[in-house]
C-alpha atoms as a printed R data frame, in Angstrom:
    type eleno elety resid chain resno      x       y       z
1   ATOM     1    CA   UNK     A     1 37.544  -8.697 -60.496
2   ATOM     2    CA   UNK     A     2 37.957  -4.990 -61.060
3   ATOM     3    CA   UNK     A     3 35.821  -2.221 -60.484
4   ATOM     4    CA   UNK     A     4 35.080  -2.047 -64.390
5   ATOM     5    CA   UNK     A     5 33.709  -5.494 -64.141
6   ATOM     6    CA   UNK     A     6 31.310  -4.298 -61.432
7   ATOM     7    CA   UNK     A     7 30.458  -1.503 -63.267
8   ATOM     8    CA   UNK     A     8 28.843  -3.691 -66.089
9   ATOM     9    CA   UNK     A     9 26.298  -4.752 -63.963
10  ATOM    10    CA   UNK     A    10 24.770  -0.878 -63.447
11  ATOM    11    CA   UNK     A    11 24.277  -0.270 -67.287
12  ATOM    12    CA   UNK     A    12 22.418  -3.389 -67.528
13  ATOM    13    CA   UNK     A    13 24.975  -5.956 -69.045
14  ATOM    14    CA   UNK     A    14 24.803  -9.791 -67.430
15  ATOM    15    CA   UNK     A    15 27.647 -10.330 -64.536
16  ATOM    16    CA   UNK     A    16 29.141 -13.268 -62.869
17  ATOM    17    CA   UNK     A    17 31.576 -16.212 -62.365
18  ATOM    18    CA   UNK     A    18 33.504 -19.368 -61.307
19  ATOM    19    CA   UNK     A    19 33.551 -19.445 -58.101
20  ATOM    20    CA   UNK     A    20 31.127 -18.786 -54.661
21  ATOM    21    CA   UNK     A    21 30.722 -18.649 -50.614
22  ATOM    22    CA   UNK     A    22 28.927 -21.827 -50.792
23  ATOM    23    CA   UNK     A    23 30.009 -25.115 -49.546
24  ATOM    24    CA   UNK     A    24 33.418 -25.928 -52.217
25  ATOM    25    CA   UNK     A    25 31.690 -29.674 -53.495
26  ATOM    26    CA   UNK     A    26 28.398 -27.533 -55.009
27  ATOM    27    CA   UNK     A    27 26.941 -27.431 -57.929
28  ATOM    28    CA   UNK     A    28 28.156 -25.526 -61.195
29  ATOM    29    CA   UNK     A    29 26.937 -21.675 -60.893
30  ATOM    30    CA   UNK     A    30 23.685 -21.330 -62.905
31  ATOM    31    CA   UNK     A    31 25.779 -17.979 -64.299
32  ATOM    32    CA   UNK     A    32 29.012 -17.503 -64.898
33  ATOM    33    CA   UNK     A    33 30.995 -13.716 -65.879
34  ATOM    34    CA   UNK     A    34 34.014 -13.634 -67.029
35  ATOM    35    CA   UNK     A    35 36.437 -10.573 -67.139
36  ATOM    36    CA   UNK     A    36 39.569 -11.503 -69.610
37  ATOM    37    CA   UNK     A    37 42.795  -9.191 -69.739
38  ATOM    38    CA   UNK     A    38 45.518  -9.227 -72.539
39  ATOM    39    CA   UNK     A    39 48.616  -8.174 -70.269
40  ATOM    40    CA   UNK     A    40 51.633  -6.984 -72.033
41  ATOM    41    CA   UNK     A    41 54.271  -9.519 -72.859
42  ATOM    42    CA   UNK     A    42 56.893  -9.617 -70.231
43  ATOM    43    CA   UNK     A    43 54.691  -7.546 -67.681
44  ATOM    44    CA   UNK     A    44 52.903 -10.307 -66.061
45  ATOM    45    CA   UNK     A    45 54.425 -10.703 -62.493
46  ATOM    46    CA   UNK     A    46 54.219  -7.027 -62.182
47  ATOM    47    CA   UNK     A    47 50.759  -6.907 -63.661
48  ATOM    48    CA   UNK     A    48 49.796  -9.814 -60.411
49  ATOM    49    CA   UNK     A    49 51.400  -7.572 -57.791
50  ATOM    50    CA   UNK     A    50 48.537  -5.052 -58.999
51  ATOM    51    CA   UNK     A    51 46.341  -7.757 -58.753
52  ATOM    52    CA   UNK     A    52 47.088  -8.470 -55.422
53  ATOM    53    CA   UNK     A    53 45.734  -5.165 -54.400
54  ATOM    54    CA   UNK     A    54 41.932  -5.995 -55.445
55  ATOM    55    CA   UNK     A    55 42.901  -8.653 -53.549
56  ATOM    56    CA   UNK     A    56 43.781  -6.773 -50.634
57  ATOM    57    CA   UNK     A    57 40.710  -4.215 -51.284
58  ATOM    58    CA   UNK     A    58 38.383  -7.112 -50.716
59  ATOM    59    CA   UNK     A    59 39.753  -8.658 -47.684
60  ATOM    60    CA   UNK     A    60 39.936  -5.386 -46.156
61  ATOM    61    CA   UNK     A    61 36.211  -4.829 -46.229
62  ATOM    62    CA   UNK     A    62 34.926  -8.626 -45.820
63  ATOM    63    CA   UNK     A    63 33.567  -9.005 -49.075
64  ATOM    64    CA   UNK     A    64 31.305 -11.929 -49.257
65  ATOM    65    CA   UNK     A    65 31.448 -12.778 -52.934
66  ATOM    66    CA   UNK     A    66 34.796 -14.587 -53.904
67  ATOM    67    CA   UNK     A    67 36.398 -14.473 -57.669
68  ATOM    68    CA   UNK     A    68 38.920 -16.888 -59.105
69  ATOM    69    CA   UNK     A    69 41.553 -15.945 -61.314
70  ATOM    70    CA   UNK     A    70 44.076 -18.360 -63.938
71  ATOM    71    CA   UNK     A    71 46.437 -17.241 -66.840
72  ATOM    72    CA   UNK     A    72 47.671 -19.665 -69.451
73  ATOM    73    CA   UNK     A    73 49.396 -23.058 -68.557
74  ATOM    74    CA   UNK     A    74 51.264 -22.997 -71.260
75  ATOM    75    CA   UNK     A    75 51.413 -19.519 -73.922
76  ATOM    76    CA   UNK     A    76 49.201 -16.749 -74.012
77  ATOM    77    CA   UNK     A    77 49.410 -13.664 -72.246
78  ATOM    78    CA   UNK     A    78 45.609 -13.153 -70.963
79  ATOM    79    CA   UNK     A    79 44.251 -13.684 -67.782
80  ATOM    80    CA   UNK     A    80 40.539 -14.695 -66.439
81  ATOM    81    CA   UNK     A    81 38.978 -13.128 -63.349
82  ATOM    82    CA   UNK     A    82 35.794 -15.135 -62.560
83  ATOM    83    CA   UNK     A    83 32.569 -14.348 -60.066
84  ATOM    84    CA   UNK     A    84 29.685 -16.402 -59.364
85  ATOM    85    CA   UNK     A    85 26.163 -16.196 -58.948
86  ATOM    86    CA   UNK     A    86 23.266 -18.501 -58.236
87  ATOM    87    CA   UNK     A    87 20.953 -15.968 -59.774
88  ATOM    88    CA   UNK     A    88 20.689 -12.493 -61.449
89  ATOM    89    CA   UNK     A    89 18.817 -11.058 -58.288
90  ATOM    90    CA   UNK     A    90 21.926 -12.227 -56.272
91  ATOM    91    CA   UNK     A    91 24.115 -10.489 -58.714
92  ATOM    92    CA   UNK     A    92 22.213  -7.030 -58.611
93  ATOM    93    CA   UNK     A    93 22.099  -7.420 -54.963
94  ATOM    94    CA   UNK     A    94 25.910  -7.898 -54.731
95  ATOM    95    CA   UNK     A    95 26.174  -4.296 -57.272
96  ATOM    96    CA   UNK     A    96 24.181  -2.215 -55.299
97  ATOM    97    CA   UNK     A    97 26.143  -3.153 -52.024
98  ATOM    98    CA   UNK     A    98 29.387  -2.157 -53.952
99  ATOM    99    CA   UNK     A    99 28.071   0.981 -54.727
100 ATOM   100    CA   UNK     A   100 27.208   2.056 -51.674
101 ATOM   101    CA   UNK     A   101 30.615   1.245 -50.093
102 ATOM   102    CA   UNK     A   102 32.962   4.405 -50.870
103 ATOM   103    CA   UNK     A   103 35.828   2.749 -50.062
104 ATOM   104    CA   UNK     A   104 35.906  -0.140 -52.166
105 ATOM   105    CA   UNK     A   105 35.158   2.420 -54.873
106 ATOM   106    CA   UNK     A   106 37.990   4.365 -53.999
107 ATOM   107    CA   UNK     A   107 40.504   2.049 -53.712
108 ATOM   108    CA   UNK     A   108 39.262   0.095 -57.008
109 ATOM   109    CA   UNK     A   109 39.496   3.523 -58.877
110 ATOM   110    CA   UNK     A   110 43.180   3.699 -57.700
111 ATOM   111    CA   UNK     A   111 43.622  -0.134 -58.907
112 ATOM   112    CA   UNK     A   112 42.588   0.205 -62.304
113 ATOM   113    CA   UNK     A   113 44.944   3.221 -62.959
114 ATOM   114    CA   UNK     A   114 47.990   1.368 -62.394
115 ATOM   115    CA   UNK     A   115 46.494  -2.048 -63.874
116 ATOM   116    CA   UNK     A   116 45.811  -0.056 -66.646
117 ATOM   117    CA   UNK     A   117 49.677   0.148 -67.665
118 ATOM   118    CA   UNK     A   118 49.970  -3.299 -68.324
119 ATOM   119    CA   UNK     A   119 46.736  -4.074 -70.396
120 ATOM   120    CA   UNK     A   120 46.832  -4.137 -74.338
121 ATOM   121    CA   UNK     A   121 42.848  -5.169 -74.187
122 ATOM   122    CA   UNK     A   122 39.639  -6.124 -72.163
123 ATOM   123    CA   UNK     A   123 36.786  -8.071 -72.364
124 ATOM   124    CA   UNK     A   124 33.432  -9.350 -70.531
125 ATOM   125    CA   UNK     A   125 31.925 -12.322 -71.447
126 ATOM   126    CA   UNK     A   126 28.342 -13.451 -69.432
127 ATOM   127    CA   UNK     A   127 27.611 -17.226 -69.801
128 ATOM   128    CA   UNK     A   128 24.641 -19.202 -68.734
129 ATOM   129    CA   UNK     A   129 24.632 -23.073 -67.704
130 ATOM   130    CA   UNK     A   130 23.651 -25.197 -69.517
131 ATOM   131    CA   UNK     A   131 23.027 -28.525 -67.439
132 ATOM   132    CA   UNK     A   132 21.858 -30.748 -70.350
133 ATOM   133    CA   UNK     A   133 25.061 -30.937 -72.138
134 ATOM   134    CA   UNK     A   134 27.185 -31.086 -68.666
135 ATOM   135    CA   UNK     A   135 28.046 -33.817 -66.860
136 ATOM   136    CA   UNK     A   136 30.122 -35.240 -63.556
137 ATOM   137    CA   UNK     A   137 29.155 -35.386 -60.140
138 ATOM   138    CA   UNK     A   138 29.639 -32.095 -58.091
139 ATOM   139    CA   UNK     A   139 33.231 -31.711 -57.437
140 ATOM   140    CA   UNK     A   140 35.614 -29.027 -55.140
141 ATOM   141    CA   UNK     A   141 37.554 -26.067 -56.393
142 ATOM   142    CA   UNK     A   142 39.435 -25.745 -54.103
143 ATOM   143    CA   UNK     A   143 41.395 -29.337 -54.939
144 ATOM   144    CA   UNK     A   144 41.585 -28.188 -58.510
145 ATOM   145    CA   UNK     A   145 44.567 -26.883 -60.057
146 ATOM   146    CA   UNK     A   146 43.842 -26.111 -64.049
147 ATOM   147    CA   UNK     A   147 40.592 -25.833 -65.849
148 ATOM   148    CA   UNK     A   148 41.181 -26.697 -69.563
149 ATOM   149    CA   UNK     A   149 38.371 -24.424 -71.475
150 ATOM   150    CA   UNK     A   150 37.470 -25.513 -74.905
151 ATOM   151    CA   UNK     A   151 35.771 -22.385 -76.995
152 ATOM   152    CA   UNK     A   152 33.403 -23.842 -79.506
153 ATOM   153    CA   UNK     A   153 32.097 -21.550 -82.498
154 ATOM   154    CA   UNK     A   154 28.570 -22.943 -83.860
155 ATOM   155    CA   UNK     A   155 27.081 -22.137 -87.033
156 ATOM   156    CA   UNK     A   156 24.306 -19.529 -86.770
157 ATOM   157    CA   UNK     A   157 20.445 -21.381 -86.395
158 ATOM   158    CA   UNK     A   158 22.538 -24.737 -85.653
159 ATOM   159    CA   UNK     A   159 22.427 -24.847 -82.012
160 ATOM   160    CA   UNK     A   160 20.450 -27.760 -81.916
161 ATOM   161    CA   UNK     A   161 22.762 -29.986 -84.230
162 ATOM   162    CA   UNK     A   162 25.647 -29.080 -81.694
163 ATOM   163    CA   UNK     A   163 23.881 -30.265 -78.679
164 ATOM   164    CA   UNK     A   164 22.450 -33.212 -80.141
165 ATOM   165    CA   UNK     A   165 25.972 -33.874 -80.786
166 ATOM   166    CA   UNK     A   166 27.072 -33.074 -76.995
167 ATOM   167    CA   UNK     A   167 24.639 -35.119 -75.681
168 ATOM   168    CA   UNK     A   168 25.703 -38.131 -77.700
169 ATOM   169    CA   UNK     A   169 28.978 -37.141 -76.018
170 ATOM   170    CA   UNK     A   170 27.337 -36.797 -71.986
171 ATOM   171    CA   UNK     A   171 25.616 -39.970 -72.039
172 ATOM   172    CA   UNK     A   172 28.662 -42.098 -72.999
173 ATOM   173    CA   UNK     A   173 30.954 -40.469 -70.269
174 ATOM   174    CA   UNK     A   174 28.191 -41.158 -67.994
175 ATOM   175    CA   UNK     A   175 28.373 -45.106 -69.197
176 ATOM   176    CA   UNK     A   176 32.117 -45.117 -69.801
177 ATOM   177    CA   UNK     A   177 33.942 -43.122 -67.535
178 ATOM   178    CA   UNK     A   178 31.050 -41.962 -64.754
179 ATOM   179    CA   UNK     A   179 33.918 -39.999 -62.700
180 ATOM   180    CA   UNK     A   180 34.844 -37.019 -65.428
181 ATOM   181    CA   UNK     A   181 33.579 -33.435 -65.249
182 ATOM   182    CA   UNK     A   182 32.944 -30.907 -67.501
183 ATOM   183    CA   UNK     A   183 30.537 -28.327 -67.819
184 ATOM   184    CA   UNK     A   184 28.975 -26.389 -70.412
185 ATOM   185    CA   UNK     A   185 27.998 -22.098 -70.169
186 ATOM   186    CA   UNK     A   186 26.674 -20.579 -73.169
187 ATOM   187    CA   UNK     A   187 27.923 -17.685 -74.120
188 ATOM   188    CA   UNK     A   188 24.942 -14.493 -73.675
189 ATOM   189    CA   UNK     A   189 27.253 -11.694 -73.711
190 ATOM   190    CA   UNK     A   190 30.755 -10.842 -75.104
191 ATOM   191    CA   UNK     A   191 31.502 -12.975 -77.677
192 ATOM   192    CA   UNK     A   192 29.318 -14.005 -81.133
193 ATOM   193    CA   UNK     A   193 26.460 -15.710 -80.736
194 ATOM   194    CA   UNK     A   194 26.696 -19.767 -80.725
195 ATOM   195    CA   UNK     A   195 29.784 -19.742 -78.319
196 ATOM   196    CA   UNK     A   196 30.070 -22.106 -76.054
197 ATOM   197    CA   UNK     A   197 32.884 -22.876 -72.969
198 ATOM   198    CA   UNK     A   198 33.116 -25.778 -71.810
199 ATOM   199    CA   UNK     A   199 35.499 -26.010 -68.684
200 ATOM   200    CA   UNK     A   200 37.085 -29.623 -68.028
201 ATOM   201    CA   UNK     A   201 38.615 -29.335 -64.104
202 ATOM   202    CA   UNK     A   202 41.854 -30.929 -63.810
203 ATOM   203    CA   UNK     A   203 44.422 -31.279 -60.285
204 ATOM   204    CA   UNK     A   204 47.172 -31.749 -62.668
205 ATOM   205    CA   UNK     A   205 48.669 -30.911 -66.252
206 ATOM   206    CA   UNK     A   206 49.064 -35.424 -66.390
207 ATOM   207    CA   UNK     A   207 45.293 -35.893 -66.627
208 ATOM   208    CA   UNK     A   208 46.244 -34.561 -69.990
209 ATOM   209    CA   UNK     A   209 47.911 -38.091 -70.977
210 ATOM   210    CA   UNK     A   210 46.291 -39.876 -72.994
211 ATOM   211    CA   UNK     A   211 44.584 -42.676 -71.333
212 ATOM   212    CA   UNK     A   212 44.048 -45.523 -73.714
213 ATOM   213    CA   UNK     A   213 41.845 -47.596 -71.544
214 ATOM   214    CA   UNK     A   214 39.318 -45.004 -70.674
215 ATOM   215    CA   UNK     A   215 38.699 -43.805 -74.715
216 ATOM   216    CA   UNK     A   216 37.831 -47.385 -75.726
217 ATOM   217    CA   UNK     A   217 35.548 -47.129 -72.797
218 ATOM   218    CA   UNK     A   218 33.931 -44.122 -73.790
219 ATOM   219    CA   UNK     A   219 33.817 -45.367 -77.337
220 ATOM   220    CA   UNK     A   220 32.449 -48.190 -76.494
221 ATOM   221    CA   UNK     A   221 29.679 -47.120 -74.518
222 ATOM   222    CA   UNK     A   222 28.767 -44.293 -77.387
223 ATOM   223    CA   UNK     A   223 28.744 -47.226 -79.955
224 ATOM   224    CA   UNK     A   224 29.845 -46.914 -83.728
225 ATOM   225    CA   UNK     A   225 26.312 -45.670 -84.554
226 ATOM   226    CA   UNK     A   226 26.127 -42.778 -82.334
227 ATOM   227    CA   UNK     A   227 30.028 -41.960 -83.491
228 ATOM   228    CA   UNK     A   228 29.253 -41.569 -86.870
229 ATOM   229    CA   UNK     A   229 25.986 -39.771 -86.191
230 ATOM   230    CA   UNK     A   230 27.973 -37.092 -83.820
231 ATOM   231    CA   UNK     A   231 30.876 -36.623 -85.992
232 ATOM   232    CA   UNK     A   232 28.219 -35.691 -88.584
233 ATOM   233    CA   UNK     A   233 26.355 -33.154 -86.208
234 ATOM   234    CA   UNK     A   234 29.874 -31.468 -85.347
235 ATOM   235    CA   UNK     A   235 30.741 -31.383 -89.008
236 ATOM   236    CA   UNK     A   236 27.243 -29.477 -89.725
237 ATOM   237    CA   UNK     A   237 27.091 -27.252 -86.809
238 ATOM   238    CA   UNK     A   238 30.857 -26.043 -85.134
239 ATOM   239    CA   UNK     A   239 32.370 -23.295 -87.301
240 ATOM   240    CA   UNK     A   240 35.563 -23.978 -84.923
241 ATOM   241    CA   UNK     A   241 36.357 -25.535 -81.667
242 ATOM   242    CA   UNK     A   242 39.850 -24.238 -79.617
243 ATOM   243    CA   UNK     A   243 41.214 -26.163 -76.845
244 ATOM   244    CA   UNK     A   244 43.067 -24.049 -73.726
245 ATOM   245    CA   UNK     A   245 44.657 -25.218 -70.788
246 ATOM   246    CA   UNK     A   246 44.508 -22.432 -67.572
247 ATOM   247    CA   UNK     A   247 45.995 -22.422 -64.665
248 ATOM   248    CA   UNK     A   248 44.510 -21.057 -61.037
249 ATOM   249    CA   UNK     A   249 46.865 -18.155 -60.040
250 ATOM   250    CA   UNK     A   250 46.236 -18.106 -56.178
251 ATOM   251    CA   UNK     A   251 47.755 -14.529 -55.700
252 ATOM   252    CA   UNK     A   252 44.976 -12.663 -57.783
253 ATOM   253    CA   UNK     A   253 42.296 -14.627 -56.423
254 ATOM   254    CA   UNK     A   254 39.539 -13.867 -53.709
255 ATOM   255    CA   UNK     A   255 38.580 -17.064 -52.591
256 ATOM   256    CA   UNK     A   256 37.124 -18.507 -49.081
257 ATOM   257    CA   UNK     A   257 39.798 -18.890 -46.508
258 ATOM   258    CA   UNK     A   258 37.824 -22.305 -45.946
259 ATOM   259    CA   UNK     A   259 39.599 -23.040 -48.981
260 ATOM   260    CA   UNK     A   260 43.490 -23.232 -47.371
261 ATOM   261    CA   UNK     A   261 42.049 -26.605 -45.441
262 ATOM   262    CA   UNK     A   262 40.232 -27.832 -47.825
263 ATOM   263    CA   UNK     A   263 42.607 -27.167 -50.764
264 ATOM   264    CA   UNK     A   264 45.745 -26.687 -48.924
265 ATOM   265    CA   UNK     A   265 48.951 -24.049 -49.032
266 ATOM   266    CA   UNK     A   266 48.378 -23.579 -52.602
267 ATOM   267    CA   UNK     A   267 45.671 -20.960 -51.281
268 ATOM   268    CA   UNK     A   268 48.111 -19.085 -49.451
269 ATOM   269    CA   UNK     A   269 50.905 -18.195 -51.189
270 ATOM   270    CA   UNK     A   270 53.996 -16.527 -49.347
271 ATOM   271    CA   UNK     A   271 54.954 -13.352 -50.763
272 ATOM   272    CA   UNK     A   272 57.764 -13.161 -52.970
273 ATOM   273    CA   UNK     A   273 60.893 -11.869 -51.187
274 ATOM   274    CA   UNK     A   274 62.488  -8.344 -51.869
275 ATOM   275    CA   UNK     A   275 64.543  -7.812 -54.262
276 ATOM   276    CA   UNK     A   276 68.287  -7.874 -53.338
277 ATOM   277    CA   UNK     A   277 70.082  -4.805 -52.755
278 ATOM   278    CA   UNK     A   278 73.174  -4.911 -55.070
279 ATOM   279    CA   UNK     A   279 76.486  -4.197 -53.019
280 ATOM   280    CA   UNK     A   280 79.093  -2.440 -54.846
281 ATOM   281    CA   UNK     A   281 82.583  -4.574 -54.535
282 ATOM   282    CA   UNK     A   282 85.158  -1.683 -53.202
283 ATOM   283    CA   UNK     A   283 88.156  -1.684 -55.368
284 ATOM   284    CA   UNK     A   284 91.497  -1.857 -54.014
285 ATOM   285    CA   UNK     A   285 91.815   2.057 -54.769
286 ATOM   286    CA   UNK     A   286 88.500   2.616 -52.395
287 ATOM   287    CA   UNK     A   287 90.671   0.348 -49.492
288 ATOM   288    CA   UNK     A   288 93.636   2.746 -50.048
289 ATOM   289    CA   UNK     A   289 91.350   5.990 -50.209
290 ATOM   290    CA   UNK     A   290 90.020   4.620 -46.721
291 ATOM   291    CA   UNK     A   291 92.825   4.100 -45.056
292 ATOM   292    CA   UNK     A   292 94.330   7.774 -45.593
293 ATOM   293    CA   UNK     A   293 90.992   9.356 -44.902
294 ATOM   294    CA   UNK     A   294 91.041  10.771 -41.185
């Protein structure tokens, strides 16, 4: 969400992410842009009060494209700040309007000087739908809570082996439990070739549970054929496959303000109080020292 990110877009890299002005219940964004921040251990609430200012920076001018931003749920020290598209025209569009505001620049250029204090590293990563190995009806951000993103690592010239194997996977969700998301970018930019995300909405860390009931379900409607025959393609193709749970950090995100009915208070987060002012306790030589002053 900083001016860095932006700044991608002029020297030709691919741009975009999670989140739009459209309607909340839409479709998945057909690109998706991820800027990811390792933050200092111990620095993070300071490093959000930065945040807050690109925050600030965008509300102040009316900025019509939103960005959504989660850290870790559980460990970890990065955070994601995520933009979205429907197309690369609508993308270049949305760069050459930030370059011709000077005050936006200005105040981003002031940002990322004092975000830069609590950042060990940086990274862009540009990911493109892939609607073949998603699945799930449309569904609203602004209800969601978490996103748990699992990072698959595929064996160079064995795409296809992996989404055989994913599709294996869609169609028995579809059969065995029809009301589950997830959806699948592949990675174009950023990170080796033959990464995939695939982002798994969530309302709560207790969809986590284990659910007994709906992974027979699932396993039955994939069959024992079609299990064996997957677990195969996965063993062939996926170098390695990491499992992350994120949550949405409402205080360093830009989002619709559509989104407080829709998705409630969590959107508008009270800032945190000041910080007390300590009191010294007067000693019973200060009393005395009072009392004979004139």
């Amino acid at each position: 969400m900083r001016k860095s990110l932006l700044l991608l877009l002029a020297i030709g890299s691919f741009a975009s992410a999670a989140v739009e002005a459209r309607a909340q219940a839409g479709p998945p964004p057909k690109v998706l842009s991820i800027f990811r921040e390792e933050i200092k251990p111990g620095r993070g609430s300071a490093h959000v009060k930065v945040e807050a200012g690109y925050v600030r920076a965008f509300q102040k001018v009316k900025w019509p494209v939103y960005s959504l931003a989660m850290t870790p749920a559980v460990g970890g020290t990065d955070a994601w700040f995520m933009t979205a598209y429907d197309s690369f025209a609508a993308m270049d569009k949305d760069r050459q309007s930030f370059n011709k505001d000077p005050q936006l620049a200005a105040d981003f250029e002031r940002l990322d000087a004092l975000d830069a204090d609590f950042r060990t590293g940086e990274r862009s990563i540009v990911c493109v739908l892939n609607e073949e190995l998603s699945f799930g009806a449309s569904f609203d951000v602004s209800q969601m809570r978490f996103f748990s993103v699992n990072t698959v690592r595929v064996r160079p010239g064995h795409d296809s082996e992996y989404q055989e194997a994913r599709k294996i996977l869609v169609e028995a969700f579809k059969k065995g439990n029809p009301n589950a998301h997830s959806v699948v970018y592949a990675v174009a930019a950023g990170m080796p070739n033959g990464t995939y995300l695939v982002f798994t909405p969530r309302k709560s860390l207790a969809e986590l549970d284990p659910n007994p009931a709906i992974t027979k379900a699932v396993q039955d409607a994939m069959g024992d054929d079609n299990s064996k025959k997957r677990q195969k393609l996965l063993a062939d193709s996926v170098i390695s496959s990491e499992t992350s749970s994120y949550a949405f950090s409402p205080r360093m995100s830009y989002v619709p303000k559509e989104w407080a009915k829709t998705g409630g208070e969590f959107w508008t987060p009270k800032p945190p109080p000041p910080p007390r002012t300590a009191v010294a306790k007067k000693t019973e030589g200060d009393k005395a020292a009072e009392k004979k002053a004139p």
